[in-house]
GROMACS .gro file of C-alpha atoms in nm:
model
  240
    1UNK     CA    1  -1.294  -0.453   1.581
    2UNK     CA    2  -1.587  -0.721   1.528
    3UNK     CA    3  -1.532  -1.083   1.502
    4UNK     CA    4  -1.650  -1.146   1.188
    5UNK     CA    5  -1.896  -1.466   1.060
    6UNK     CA    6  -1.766  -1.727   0.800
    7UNK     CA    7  -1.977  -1.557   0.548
    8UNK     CA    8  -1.918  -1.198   0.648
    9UNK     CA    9  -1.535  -1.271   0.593
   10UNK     CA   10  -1.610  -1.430   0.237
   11UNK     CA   11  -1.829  -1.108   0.165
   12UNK     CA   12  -1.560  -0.860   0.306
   13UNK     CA   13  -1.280  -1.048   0.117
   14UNK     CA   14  -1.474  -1.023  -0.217
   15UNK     CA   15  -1.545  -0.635  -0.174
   16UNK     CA   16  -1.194  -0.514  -0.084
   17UNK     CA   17  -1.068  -0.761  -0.423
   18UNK     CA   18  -1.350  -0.592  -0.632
   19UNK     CA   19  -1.188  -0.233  -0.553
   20UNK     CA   20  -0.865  -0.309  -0.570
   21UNK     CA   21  -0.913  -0.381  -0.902
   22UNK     CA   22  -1.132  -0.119  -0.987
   23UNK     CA   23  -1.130   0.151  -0.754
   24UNK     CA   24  -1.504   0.147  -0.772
   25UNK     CA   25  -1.821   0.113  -0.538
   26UNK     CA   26  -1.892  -0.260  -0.488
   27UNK     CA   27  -2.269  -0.346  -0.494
   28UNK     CA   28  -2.451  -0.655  -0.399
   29UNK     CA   29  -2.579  -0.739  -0.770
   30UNK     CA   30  -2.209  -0.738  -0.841
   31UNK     CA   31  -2.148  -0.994  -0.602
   32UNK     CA   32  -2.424  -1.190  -0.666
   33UNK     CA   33  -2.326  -1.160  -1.022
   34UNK     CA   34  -1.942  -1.202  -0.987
   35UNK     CA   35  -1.922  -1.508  -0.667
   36UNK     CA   36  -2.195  -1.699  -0.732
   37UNK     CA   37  -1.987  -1.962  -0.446
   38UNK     CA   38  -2.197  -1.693  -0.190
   39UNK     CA   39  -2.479  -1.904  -0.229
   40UNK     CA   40  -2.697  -1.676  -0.042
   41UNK     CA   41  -2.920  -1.336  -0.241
   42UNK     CA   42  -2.884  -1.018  -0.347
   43UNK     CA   43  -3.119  -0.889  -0.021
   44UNK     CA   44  -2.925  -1.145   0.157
   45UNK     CA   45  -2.562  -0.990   0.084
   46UNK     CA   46  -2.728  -0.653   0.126
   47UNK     CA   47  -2.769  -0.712   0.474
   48UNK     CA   48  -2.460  -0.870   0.507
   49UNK     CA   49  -2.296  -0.529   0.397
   50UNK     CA   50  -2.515  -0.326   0.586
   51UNK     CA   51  -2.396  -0.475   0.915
   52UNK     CA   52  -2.011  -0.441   0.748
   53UNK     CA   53  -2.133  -0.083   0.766
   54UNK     CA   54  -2.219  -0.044   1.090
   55UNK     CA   55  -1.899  -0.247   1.205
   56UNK     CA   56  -1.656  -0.001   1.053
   57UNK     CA   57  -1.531  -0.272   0.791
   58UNK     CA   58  -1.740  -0.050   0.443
   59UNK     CA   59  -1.810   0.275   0.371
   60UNK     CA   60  -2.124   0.413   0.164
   61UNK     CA   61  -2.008   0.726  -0.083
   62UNK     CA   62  -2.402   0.768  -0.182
   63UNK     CA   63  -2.708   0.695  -0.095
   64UNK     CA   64  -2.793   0.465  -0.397
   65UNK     CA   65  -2.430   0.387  -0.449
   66UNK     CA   66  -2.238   0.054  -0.361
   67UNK     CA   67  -1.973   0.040  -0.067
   68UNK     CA   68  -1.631   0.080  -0.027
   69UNK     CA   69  -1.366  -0.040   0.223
   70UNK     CA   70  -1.269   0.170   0.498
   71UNK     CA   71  -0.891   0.185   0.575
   72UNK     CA   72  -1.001  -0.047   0.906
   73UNK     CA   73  -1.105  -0.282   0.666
   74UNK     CA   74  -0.787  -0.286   0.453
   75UNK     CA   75  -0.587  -0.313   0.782
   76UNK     CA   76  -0.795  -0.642   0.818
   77UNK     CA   77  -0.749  -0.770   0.523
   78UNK     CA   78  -0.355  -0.735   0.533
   79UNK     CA   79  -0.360  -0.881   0.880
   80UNK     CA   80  -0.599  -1.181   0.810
   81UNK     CA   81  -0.761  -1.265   0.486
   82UNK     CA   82  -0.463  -1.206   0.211
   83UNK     CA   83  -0.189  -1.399   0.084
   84UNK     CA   84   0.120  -1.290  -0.008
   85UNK     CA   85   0.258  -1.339  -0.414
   86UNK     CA   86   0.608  -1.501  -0.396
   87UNK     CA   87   0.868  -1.299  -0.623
   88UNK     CA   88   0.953  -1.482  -0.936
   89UNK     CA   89   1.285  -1.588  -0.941
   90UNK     CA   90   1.366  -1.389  -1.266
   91UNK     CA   91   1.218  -1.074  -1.067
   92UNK     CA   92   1.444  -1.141  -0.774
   93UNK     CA   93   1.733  -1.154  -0.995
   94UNK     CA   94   1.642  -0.884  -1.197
   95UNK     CA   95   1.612  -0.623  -0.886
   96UNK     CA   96   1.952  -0.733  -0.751
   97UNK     CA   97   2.120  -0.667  -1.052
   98UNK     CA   98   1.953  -0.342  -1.092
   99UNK     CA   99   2.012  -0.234  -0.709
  100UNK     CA  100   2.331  -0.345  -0.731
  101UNK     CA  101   2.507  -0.220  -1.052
  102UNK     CA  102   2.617   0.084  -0.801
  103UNK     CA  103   2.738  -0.038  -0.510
  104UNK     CA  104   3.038   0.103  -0.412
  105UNK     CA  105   2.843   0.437  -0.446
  106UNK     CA  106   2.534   0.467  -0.130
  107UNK     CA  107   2.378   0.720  -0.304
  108UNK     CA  108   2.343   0.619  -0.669
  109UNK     CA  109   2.257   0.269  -0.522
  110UNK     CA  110   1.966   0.443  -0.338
  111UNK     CA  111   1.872   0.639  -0.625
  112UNK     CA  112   1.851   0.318  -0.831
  113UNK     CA  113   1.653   0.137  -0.599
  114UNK     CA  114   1.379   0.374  -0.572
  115UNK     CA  115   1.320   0.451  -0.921
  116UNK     CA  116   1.345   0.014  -0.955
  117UNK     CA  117   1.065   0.013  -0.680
  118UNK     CA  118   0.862   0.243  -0.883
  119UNK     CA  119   0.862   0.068  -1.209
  120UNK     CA  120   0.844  -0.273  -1.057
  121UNK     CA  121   0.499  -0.154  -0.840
  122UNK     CA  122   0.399   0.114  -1.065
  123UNK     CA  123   0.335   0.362  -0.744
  124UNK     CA  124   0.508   0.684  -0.641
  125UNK     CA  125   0.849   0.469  -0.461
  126UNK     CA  126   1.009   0.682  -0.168
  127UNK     CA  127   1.351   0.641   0.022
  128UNK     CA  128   1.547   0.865   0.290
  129UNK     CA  129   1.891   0.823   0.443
  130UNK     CA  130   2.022   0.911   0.782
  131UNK     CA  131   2.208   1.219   0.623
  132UNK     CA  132   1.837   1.423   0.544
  133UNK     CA  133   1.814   1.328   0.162
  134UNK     CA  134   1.525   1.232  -0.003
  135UNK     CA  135   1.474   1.005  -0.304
  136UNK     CA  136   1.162   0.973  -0.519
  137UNK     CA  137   1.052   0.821  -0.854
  138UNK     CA  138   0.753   0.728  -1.018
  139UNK     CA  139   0.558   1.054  -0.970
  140UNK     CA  140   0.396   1.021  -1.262
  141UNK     CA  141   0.235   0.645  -1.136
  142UNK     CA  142   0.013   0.864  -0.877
  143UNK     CA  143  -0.147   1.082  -1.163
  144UNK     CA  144  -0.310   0.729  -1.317
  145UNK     CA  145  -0.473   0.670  -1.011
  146UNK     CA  146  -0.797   0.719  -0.947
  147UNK     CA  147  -0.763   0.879  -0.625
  148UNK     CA  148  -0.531   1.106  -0.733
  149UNK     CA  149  -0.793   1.289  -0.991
  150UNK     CA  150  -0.852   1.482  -0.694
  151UNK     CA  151  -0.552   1.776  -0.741
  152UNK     CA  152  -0.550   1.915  -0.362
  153UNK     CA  153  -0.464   1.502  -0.270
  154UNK     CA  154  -0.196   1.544  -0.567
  155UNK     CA  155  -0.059   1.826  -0.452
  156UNK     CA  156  -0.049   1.765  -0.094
  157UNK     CA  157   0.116   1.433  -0.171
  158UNK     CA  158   0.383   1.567  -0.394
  159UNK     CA  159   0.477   1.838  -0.179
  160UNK     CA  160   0.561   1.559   0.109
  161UNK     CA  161   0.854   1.474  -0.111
  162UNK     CA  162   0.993   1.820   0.011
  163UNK     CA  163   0.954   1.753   0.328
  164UNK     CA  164   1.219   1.536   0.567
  165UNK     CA  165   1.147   1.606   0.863
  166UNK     CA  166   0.782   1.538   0.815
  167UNK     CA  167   0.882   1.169   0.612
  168UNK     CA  168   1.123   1.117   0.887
  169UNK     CA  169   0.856   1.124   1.134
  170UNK     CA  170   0.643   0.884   0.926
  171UNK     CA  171   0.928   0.684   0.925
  172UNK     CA  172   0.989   0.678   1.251
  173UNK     CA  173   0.712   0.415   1.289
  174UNK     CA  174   0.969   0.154   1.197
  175UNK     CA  175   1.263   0.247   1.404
  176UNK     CA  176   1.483  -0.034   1.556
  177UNK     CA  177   1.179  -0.243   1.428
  178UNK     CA  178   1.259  -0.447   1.150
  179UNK     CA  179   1.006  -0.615   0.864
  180UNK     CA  180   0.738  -0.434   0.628
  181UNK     CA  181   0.541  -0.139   0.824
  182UNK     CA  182   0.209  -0.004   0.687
  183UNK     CA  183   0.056   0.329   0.760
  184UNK     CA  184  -0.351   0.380   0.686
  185UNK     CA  185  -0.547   0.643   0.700
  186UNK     CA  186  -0.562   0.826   1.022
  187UNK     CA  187  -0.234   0.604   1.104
  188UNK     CA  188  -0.062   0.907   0.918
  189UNK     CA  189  -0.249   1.180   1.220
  190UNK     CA  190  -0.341   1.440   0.904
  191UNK     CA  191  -0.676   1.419   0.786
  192UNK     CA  192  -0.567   1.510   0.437
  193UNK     CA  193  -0.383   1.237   0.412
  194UNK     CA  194  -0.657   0.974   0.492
  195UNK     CA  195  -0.733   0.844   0.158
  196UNK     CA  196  -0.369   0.702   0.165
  197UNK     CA  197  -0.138   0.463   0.195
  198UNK     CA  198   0.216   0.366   0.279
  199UNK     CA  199   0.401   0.037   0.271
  200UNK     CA  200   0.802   0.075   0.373
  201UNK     CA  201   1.102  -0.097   0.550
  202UNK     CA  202   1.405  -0.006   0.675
  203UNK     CA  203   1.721  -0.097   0.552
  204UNK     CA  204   2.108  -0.066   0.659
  205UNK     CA  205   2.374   0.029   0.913
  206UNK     CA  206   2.548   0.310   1.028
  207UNK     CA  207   2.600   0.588   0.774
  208UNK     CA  208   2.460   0.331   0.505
  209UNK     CA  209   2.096   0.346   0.613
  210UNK     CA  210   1.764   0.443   0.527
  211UNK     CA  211   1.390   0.337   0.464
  212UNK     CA  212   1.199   0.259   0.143
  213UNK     CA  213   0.920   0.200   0.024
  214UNK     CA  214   0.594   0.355  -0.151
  215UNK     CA  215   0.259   0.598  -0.131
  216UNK     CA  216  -0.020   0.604  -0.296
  217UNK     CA  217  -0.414   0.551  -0.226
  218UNK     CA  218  -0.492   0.293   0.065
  219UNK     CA  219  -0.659   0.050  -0.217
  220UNK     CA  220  -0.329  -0.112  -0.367
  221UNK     CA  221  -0.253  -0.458  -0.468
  222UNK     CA  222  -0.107  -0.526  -0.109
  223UNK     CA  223  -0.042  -0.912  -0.217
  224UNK     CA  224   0.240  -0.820  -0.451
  225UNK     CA  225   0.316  -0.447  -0.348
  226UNK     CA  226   0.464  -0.578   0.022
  227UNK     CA  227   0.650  -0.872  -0.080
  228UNK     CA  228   0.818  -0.648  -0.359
  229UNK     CA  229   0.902  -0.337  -0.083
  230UNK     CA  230   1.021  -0.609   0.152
  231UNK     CA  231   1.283  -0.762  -0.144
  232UNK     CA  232   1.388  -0.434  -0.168
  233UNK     CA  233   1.479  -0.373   0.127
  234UNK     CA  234   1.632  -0.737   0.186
  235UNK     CA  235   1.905  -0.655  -0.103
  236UNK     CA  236   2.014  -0.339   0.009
  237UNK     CA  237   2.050  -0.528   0.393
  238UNK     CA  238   2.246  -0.744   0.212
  239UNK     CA  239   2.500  -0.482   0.013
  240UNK     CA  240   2.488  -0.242   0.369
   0.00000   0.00000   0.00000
């Protein structure tokens, strides 16, 4: 990608915060409005965006509309411009007892963890083990989404949770390769699947052994969302 000015990072940044929060079209009167630190105008940050355009980094839905991030530009932002939320300590403690009220038992441990994940991120949470089963909770997270208003997305979505062999590939990404892995648009080679997201590790040894994490659109609150898939994952390294 482009190397990116001082004030073309500030800009970018500002954008990819504005829909996060609001899964909306970012203009420049909102920035103007919103970051008046820019110091620079509206015609100003219009250009600004326009060359963002042409770099790959923003997206325009409609002629007279704002701009959106690409998935390049999230990929960016994860890489370079975030920072990561630290877990409370009362959240850290919380998930471990949770995760771990079922330990001697893989499988309801699992189970647990993933329908933990989901509450604690509010997304659609997702975990296989090395025996072929699947584990899902938070189904019902996708349907406040934005994103999701679209039913073919929906559907196409919720009938991956049916399919191993095609989550195993996904998964496959983080083989023998240990840490947080995230999958964005075409990163997932379906075009259907290009308005999404996916933010999982894997965890365990042996017959005790699987990957977590969770799906949903490619905006997210990435800040909060990976250090939370990443504890997850910690604890059940810990138990397996």
């Amino acid at each position: 990608m482009h190397d990116l000015t001082d004030r073309q990072l500030v800009i970018l940044k500002h954008i990819i915060d504005e829909y996060i929060n609001t899964a909306e079209a970012v203009g420049s009167s909102t920035l103007e409005k919103k970051y008046p630190n820019l110091g620079v105008s509206p015609a100003t940050i219009r250009n600004e965006m326009a060359d963002l355009t042409k770099m790959g980094y923003l997206k325009q839905l409609h002629t007279s509309a704002g701009r959106v991030p690409t998935p390049e530009a999230l990929k960016f932002y994860v890489n370079r411009l975030m920072k990561l939320k630290d877990l409370s300590v009362t959240d850290e403690v919380g998930i471990k007892e949770k995760v771990m009220d079922n330990r001697q038992n893989f499988e309801k441990t699992l189970r647990q963890a993933t329908k933990e994940l989901a509450m604690r991120t509010r997304e659609l949470a997702i975990s296989t083990d090395n025996q072929g089963n699947i584990f899902y909770s938070g189904t019902a997270n996708i349907l406040d989404m934005p994103e999701f208003f679209d039913i073919d997305l929906t559907k196409t979505v919720l009938t991956l949770l049916d399919e191993f062999d095609f989550l195993n590939e996904i998964f496959a990404h983080s083989q023998n390769e240990p840490g947080i892995h995230i999958l964005l648009g075409s990163d997932f080679g379906a075009e259907y699947l290009e308005s999404c997201g996916l933010v999982f590790t894997s965890f365990g040894h042996g017959k005790n052994s699987g990957v977590i994490g969770v799906m949903g659109p490619y905006r997210r609150n990435y800040p909060v969302v990976i250090p939370t898939v990443q504890y997850f994952g910690n604890v059940l390294n810990e138990m397996y």
